[in-house]
Coordinates of C-alpha atoms in Angstrom, one line a residue:
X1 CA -26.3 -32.8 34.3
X2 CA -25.9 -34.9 31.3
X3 CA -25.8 -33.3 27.8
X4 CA -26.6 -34.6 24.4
X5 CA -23.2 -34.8 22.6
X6 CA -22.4 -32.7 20.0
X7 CA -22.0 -32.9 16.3
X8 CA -19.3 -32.4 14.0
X9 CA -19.1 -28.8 13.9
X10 CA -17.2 -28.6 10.1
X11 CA -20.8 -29.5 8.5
X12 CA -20.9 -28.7 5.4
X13 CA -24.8 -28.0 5.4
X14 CA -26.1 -24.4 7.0
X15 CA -28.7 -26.3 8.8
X16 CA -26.0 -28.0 10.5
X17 CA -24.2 -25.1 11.4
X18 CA -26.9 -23.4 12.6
X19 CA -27.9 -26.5 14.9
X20 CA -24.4 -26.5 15.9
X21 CA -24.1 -22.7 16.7
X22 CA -27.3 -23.1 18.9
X23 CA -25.9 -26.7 20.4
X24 CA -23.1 -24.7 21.5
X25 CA -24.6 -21.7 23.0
X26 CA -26.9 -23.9 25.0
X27 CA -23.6 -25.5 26.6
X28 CA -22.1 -22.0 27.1
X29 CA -25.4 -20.8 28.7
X30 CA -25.4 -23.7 31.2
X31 CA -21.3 -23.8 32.1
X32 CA -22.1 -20.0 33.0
X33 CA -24.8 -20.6 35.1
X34 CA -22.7 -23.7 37.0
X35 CA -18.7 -23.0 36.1
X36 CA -17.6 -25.6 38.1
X37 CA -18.8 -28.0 35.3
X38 CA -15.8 -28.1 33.4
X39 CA -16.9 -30.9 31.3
X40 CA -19.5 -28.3 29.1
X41 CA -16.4 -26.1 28.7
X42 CA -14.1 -29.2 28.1
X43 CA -16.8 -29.9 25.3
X44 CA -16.8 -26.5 23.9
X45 CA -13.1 -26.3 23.9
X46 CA -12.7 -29.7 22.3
X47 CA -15.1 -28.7 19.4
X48 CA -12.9 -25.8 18.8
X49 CA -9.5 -27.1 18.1
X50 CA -11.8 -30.0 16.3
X51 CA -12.9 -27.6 13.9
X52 CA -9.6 -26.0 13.2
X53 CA -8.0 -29.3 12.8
X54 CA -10.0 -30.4 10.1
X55 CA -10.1 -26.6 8.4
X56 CA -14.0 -26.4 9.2
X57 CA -16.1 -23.5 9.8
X58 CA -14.7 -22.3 13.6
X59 CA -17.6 -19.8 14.2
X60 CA -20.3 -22.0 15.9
X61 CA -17.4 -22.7 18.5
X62 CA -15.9 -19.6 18.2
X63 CA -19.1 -17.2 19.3
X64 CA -19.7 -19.7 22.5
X65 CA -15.9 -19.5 23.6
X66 CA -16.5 -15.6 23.7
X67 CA -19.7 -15.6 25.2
X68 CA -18.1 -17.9 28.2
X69 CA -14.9 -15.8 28.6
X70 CA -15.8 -12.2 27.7
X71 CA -18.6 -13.1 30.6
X72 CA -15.9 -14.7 33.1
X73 CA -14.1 -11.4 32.9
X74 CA -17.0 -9.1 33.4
X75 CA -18.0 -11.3 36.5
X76 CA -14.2 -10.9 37.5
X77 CA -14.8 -15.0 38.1
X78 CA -11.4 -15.6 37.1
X79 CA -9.6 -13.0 39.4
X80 CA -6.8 -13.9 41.4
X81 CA -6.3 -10.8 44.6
X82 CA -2.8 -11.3 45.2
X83 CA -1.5 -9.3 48.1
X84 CA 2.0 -8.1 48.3
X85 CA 4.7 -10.0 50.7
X86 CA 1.8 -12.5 51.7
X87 CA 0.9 -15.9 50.4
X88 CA -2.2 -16.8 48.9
X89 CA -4.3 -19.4 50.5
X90 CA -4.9 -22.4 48.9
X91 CA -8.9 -23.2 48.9
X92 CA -10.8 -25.1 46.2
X93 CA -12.1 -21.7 45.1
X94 CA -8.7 -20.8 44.1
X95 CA -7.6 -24.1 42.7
X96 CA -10.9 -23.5 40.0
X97 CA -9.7 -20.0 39.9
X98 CA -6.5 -20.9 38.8
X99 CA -7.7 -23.6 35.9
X100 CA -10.3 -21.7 34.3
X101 CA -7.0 -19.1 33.7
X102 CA -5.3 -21.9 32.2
X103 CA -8.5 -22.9 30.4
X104 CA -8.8 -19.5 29.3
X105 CA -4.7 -19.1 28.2
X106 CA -5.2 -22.2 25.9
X107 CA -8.2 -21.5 24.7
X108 CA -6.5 -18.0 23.8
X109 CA -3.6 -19.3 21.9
X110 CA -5.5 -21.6 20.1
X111 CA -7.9 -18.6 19.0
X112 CA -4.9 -16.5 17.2
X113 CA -2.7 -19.7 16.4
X114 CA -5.9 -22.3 15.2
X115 CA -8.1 -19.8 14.5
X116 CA -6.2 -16.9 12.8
X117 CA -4.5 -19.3 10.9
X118 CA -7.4 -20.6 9.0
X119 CA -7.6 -21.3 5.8
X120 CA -10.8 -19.1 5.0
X121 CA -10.4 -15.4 5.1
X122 CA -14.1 -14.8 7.1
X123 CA -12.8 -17.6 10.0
X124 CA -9.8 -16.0 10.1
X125 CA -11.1 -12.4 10.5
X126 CA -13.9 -13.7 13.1
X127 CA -11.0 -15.6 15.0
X128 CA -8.8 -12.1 15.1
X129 CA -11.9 -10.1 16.5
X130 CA -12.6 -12.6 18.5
X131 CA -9.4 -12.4 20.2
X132 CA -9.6 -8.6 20.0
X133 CA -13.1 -8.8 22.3
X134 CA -10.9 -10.6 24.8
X135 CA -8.3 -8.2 25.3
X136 CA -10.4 -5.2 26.1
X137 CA -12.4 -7.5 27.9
X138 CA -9.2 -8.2 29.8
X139 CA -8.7 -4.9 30.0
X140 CA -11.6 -3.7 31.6
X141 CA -11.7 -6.8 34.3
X142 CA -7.9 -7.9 34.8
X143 CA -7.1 -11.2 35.8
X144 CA -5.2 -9.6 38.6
X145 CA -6.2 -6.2 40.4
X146 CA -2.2 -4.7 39.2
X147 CA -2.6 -6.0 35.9
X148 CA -2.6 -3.6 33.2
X149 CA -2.6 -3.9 28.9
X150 CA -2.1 -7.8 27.9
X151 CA 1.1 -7.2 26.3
X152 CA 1.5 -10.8 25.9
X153 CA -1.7 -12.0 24.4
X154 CA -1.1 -8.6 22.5
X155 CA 2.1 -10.1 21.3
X156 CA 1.3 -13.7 20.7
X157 CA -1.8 -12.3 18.1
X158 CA 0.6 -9.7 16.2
X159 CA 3.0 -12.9 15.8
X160 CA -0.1 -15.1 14.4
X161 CA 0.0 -12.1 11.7
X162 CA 3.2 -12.6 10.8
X163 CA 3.7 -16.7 8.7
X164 CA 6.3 -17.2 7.0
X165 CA 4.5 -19.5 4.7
X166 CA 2.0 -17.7 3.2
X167 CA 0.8 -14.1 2.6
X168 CA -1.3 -12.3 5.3
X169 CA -2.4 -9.1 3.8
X170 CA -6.2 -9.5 4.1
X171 CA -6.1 -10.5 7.6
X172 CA -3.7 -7.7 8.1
X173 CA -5.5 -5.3 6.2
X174 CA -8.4 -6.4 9.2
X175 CA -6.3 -5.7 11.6
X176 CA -5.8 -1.8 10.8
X177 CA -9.7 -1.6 11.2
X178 CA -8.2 -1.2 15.5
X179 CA -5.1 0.6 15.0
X180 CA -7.4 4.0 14.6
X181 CA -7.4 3.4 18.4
X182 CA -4.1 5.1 19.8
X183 CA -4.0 2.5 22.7
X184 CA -4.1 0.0 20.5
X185 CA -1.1 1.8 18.7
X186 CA 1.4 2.4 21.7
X187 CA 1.0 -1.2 22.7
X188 CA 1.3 -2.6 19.6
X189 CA 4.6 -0.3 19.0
X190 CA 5.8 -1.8 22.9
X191 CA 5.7 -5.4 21.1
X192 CA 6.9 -4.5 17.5
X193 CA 10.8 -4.5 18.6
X194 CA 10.5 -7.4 19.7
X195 CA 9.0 -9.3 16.7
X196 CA 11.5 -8.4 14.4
X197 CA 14.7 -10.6 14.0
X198 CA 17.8 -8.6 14.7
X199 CA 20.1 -10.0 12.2
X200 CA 18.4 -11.8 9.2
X201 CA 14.2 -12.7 8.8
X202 CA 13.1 -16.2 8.5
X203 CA 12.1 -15.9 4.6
X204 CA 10.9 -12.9 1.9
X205 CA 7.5 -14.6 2.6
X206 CA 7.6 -13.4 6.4
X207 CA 9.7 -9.8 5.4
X208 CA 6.4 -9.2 3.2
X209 CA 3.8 -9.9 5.9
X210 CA 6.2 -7.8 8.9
X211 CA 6.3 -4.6 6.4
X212 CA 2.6 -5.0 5.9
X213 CA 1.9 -5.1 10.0
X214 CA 4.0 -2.6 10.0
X215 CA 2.6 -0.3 8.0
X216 CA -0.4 -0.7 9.6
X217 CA 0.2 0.3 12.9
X218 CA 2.7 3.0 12.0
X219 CA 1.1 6.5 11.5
X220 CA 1.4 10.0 10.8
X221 CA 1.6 12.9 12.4
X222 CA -2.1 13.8 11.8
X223 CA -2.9 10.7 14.0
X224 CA -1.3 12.4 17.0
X225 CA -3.7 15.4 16.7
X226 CA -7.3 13.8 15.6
X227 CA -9.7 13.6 18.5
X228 CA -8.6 10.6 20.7
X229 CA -10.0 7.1 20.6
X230 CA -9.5 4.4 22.3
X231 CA -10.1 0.6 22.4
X232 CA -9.5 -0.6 25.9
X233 CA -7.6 2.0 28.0
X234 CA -7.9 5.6 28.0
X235 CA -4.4 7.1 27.8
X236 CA -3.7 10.8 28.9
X237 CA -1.5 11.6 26.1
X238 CA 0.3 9.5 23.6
X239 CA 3.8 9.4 24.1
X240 CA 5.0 9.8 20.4
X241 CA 8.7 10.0 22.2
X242 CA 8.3 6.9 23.0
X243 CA 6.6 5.2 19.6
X244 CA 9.3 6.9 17.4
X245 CA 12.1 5.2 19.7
X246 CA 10.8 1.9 19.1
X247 CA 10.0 3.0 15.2
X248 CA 13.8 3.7 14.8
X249 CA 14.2 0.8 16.9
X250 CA 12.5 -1.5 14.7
X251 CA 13.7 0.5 10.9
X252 CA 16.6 -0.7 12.2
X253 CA 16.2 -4.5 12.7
X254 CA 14.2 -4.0 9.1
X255 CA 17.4 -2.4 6.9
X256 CA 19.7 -5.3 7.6
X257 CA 17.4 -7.6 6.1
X258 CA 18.0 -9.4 3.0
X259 CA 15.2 -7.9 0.5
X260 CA 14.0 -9.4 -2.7
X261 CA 12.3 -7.0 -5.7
X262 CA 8.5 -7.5 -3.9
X263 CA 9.7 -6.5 -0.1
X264 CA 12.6 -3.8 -1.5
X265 CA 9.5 -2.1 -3.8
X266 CA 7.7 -2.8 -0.3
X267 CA 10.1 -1.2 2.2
X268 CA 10.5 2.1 -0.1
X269 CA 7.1 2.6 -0.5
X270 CA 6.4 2.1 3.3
X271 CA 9.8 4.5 3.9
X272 CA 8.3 7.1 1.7
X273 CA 4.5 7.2 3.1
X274 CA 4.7 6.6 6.8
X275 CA 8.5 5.9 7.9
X276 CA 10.5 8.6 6.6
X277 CA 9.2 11.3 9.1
X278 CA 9.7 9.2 12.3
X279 CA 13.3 8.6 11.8
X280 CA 16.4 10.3 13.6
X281 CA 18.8 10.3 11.1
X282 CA 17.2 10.1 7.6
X283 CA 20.4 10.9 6.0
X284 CA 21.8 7.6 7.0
X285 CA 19.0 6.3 4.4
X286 CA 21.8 8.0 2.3
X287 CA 24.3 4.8 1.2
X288 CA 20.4 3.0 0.7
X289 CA 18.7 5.1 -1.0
X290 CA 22.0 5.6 -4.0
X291 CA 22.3 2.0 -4.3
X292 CA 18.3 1.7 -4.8
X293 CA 18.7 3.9 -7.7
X294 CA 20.3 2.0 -9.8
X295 CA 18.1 -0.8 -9.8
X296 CA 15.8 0.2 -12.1
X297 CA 12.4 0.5 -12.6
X298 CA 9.9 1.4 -9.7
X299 CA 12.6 0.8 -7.5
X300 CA 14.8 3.6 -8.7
X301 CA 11.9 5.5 -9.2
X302 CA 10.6 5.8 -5.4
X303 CA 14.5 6.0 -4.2
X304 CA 14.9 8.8 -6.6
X305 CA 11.5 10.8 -4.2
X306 CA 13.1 9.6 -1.3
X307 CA 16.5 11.1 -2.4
X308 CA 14.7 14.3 -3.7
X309 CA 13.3 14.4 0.1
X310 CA 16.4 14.5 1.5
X311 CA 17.5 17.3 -0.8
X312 CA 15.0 19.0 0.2
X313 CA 14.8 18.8 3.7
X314 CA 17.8 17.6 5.0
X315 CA 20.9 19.6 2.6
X316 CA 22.0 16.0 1.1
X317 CA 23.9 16.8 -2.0
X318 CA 24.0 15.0 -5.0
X319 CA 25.7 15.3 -8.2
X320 CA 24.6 13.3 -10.7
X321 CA 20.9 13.5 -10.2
X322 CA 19.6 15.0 -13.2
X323 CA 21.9 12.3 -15.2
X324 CA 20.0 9.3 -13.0
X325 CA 16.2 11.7 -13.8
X326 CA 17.6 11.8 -17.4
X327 CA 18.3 7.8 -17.5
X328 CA 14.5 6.9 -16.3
X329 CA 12.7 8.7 -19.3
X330 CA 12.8 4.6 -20.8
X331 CA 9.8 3.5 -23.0
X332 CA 9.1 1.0 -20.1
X333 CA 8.1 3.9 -17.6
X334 CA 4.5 4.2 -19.5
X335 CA 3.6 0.6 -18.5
X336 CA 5.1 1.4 -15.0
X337 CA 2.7 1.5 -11.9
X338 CA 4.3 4.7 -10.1
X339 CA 4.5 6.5 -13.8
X340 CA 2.9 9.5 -12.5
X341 CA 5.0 9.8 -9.4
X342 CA 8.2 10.4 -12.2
X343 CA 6.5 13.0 -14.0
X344 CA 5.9 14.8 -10.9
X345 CA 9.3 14.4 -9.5
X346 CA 10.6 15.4 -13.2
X347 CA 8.5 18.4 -13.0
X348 CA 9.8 19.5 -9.5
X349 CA 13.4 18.7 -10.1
X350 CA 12.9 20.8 -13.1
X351 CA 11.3 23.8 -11.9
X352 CA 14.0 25.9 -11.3
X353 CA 14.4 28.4 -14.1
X354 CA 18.7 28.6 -13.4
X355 CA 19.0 25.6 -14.8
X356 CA 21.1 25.6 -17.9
X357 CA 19.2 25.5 -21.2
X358 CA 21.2 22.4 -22.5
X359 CA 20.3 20.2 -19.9
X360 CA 16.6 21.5 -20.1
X361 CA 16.7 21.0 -23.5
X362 CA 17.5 17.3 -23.8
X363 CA 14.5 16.3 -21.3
X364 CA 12.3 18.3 -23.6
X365 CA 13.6 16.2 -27.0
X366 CA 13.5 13.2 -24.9
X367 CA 10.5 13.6 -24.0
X368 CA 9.1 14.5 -27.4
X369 CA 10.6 11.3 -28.5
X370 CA 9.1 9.2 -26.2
X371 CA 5.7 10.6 -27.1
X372 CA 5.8 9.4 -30.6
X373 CA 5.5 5.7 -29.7
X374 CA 3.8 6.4 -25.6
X375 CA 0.1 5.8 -24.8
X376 CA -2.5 8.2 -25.7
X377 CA -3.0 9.2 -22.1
X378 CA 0.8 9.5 -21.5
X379 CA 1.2 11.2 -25.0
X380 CA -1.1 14.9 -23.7
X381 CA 0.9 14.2 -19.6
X382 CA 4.4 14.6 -22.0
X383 CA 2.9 17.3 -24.1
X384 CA 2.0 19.7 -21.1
X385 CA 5.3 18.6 -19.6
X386 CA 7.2 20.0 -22.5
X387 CA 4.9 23.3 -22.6
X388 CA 5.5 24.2 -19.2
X389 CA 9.8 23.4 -19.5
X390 CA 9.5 26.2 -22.5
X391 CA 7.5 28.7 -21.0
X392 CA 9.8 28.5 -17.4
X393 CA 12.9 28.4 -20.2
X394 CA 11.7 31.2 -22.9
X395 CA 14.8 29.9 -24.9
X396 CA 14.5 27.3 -25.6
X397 CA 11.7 28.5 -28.1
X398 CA 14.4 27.9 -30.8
X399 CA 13.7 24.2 -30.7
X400 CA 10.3 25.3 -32.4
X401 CA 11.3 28.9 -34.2
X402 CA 14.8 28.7 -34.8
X403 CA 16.8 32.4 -35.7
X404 CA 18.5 31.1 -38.6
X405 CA 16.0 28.4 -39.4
X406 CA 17.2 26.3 -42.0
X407 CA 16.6 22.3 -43.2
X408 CA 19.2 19.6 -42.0
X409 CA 19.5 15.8 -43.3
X410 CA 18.9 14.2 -40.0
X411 CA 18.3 15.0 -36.3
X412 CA 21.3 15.8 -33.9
X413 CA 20.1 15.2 -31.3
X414 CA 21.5 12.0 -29.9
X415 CA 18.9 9.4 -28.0
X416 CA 20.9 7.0 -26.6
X417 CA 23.7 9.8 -25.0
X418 CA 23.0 9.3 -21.2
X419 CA 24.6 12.7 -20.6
X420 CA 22.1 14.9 -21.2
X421 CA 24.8 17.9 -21.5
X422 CA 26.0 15.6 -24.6
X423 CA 22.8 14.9 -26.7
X424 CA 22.9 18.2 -28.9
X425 CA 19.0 18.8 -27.9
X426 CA 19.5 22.6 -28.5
X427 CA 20.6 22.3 -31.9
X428 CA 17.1 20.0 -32.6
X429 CA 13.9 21.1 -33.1
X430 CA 10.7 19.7 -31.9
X431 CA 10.0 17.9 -35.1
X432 CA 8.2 14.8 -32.8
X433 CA 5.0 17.6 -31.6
X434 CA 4.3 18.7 -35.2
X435 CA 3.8 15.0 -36.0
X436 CA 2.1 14.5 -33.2
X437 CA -0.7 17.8 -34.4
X438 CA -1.5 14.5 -37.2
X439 CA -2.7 12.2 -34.2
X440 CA -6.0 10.5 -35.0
X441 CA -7.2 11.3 -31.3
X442 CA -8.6 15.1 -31.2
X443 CA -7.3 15.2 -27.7
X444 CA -3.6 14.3 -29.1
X445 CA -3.8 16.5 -32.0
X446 CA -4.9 19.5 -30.0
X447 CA -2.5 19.5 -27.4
X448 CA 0.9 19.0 -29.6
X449 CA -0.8 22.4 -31.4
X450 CA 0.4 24.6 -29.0
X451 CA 3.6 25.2 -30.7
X452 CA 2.0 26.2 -33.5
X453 CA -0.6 28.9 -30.9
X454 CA 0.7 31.8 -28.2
X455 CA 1.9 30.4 -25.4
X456 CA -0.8 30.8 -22.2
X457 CA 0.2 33.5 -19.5
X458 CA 0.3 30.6 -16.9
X459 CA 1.7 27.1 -16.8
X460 CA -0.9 23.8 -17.7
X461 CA -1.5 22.1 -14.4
X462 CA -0.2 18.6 -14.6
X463 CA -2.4 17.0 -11.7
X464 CA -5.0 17.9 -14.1
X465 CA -3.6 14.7 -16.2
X466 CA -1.4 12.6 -14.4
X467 CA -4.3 10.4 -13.6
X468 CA -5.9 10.0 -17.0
X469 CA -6.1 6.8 -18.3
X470 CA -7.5 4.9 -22.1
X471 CA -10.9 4.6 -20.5
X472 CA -10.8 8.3 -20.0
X473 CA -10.5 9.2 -23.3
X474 CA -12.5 6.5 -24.9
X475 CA -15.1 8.2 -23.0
X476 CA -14.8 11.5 -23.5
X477 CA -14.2 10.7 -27.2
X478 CA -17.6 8.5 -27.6
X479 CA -19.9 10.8 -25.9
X480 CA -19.1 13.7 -28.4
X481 CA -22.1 14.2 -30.7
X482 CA -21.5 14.5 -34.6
X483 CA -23.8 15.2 -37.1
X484 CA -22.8 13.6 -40.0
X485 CA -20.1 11.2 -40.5
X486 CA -17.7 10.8 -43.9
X487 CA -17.7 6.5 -44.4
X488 CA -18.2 6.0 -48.5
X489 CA -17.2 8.2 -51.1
X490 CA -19.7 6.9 -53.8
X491 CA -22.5 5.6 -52.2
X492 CA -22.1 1.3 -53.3
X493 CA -24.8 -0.5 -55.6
X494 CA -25.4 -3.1 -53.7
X495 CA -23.2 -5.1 -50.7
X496 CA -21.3 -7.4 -53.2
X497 CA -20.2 -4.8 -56.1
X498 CA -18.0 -2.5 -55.9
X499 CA -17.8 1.0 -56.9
X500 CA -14.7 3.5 -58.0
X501 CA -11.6 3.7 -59.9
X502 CA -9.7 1.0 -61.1
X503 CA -7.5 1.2 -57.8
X504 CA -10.4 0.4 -55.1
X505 CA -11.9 -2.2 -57.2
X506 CA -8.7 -4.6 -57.4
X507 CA -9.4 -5.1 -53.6
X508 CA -13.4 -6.3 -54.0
X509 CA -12.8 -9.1 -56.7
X510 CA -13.0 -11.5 -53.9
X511 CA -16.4 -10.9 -53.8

């Protein structure tokens, strides 16, 4: 049968593409109905890598390579019965047996290594499900009758996710659309050890994209007890036993990587969320964890949580934690992106009421401090903070009503002491909140007033306002109604001349 050749298939033009697509699913239609014309595959095949090679649109190609394989599978065309302890007979049948397999193996590699590694995100994404169709396809109709989950095309597409040249997030991000199947899961956690370089990674640019794949097919332990789905193969139970072996497995390979400030910020965050729960021995994170805290910034903050974790749960003593809380309270935590994660942590660190009162006192005059030059949104977060510190630490009420009351020349409360036992706090006085009861925001004003009111039965909820943000309040401040609004004391003449004392007018002889 002769066939019309095709054209180009990186057309720029729709109507090319669309001739293409249809060009193409003509010469999958007619290889399927007579297989052992290899040339209409040869063509299709051809057109392919053409169109990855030159960065052009892949899915005209792409849709006919999966109709011709996904179909060669369900027809079990490209089986091979191999019978224990006896040779297999060579025939013709066999010989096209065997290279349509090695048609299909190319034509797989160049799917997650051409395809996946296109330029545009939508070719990329096509190419990954693309290769996804085949391998429940493969599962369904094995290429051998004791063949079970492609581990290695499995393999081969989790390393296309993982350049070293360039970030892979989105595509990534795509892939977690199948790891809500828990097949898809325990083999991808059979592969992960195996991926990872035991000693050093290629480059921060590959450390990036592995904690991102990594993420995304880790889990928690609500996964384990959600109704079961599956992608390819129905499992009778998930063997978490074995998928927290080769999590540990695989922390481990992670840790004695070299990690810039992106992939550390990366590997805590991951740790924290999905890691930290799987592991054997947490409290080896221990010597990590310390030296992560005094990095600064976001760092320190989420190695501070995963410190406070292993206080928690796992007896790890430390002894100069509140110093390192008390150190963090820096103007640069309001433009910070895990701000609200410190006042949280502050507020649990800081809930016990046996604390002693200094220490308690000199992260309430911090904090007032801090709130005369924070955000408006951060300003009513510290406010609450400090309210709910006094009521827990009745005390320390003598920062606002002191016995012998008094007036001093300055403050004595030292801001730049990192000890906080050292600062004087207690012999301050929350001078920073009565300012703040002058704020031009209502919002402000009102809440530094509760010094000045009777102290509520219960402590202020800070979830309530950990999450506010400028747009917040700029809402909530425009949509309040007012009747009449103070703008001129004398109403003017006209726009040019101006009106008042001798004081106002000075200013309006420019006109």
């Amino acid at each position: 049968m002769s066939s019309s050749p095709v054209p180009a298939a990186g057309a720029n033009s729709q109507a090319a593409n669309k001739h293409l697509t249809k060009q193409l699913k003509t010469r999958a239609v007619q290889f399927l109905d007579a297989p052992r014309n290899g040339a209409l595959l040869e063509e299709i095949v051809a057109s392919f890598k053409d169109s990855c090679a030159r960065m052009a649109s892949i899915h005209p190609s792409l849709l006919a390579l999966e109709l011709v394989f996904t179909e060669l599978l369900r027809r079990n065309e490209m089986r091979i019965e191999v019978q224990p302890l006896k040779p297999v007979a060579e025939s013709s049948e066999l010989a096209h047996k065997q290279w349509l397999q090695n048609q299909y193996k190319e034509v797989f590699s160049a799917i997650v290594e051409g395809g996946c590694g296109h330029e545009r995100p939508t070719e990329s994404a096509l190419a990954l499900a693309t290769a996804m169709k085949l391998i429940a396809a493969e599962c369904q109709s094995p290429l051998e009758l004791t063949a079970g989950f492609p581990l290695a095309k499995l393999k081969l597409l989790l390393q296309a996710l993982l350049p070293s040249d360039r970030p892979n997030a989105n595509l990534i991000n795509r892939f977690q659309e199948y790891t809500v199947h828990q097949d898809v899961v325990y083999f991808c956690w059979k592969v992960m050890p195996s991926l990872a370089p035991k000693e050093f990674a290629p480059n921060s640019q590959f450390v990036q994209n592995f904690l991102t794949l990594f993420s995304a097919v880790c889990f928690s332990k609500e996964f384990l007890e959600e109704t079961p789905c599956f992608l390819c193969i129905e499992l009778q139970q998930l063997d978490y036993a074995y998928i927290r072996k080769h999590i540990n497995k695989t922390w481990s390979c992670i840790m004695n990587w070299t990690h810039d400030e992106v992939s550390h910020r990366q590997l805590l965050v991951l740790l924290l969320e999905k890691v930290l729960i799987h592991l054997d021995k947490p409290v080896l994170l221990t010597d990590f964890l310390m030296d992560s805290l005094d990095v600064g910034g976001a760092i320190s903050l989420l190695a501070l949580q995963g410190i406070f974790v292993l206080i928690q749960q796992h007896n790890l003593t430390y002894p100069n934690i509140y110093e390192k809380l008390y150190s963090m309270f820096e103007p640069e935590i309001f433009h910070a992106k895990f701000k609200a994660r410190l006042f949280y942590l502050a507020d649990i660190f800081l809930s016990s009421s046996h604390l002693p009162e200094g220490l308690v006192a000199a992260f309430v005059k911090r904090l007032a401090r801090l709130a005369l030059i924070a955000p408006p949104q951060d300003i009513v977060i510290i406010l609450r903070f400090i309210g709910n510190l006094i009521m827990r630490h009745p005390a320390l009420k003598r920062l606002i009503f002191h016995p012998n009351g008094g007036e001093v020349s300055q403050d004595p409360f030292i801001m730049d002491e990192r000890d906080p036992s050292k600062s004087n706090a207690l012999d301050s006085s929350l001078w920073e909140v009565a300012t703040l009861q002058s704020h031009v925001l209502p919002s402000v004003a009102t809440a530094a007033r509760f010094i000045s009111n009777p102290f509520p039965s219960v402590e202020w909820d800070l979830a309530s306002v950990l999450e506010i943000n400028e747009n917040d309040i700029f809402d909530k401040e425009i949509s309040k109604k007012s009747k009449e609004f103070a703008l001129n004391l004398e109403r003017p003449a006209s726009m040019f001349l101006y009106c008042g004392g001798e004081k106002s007018s000075q200013y309006w002889k420019l006109f």
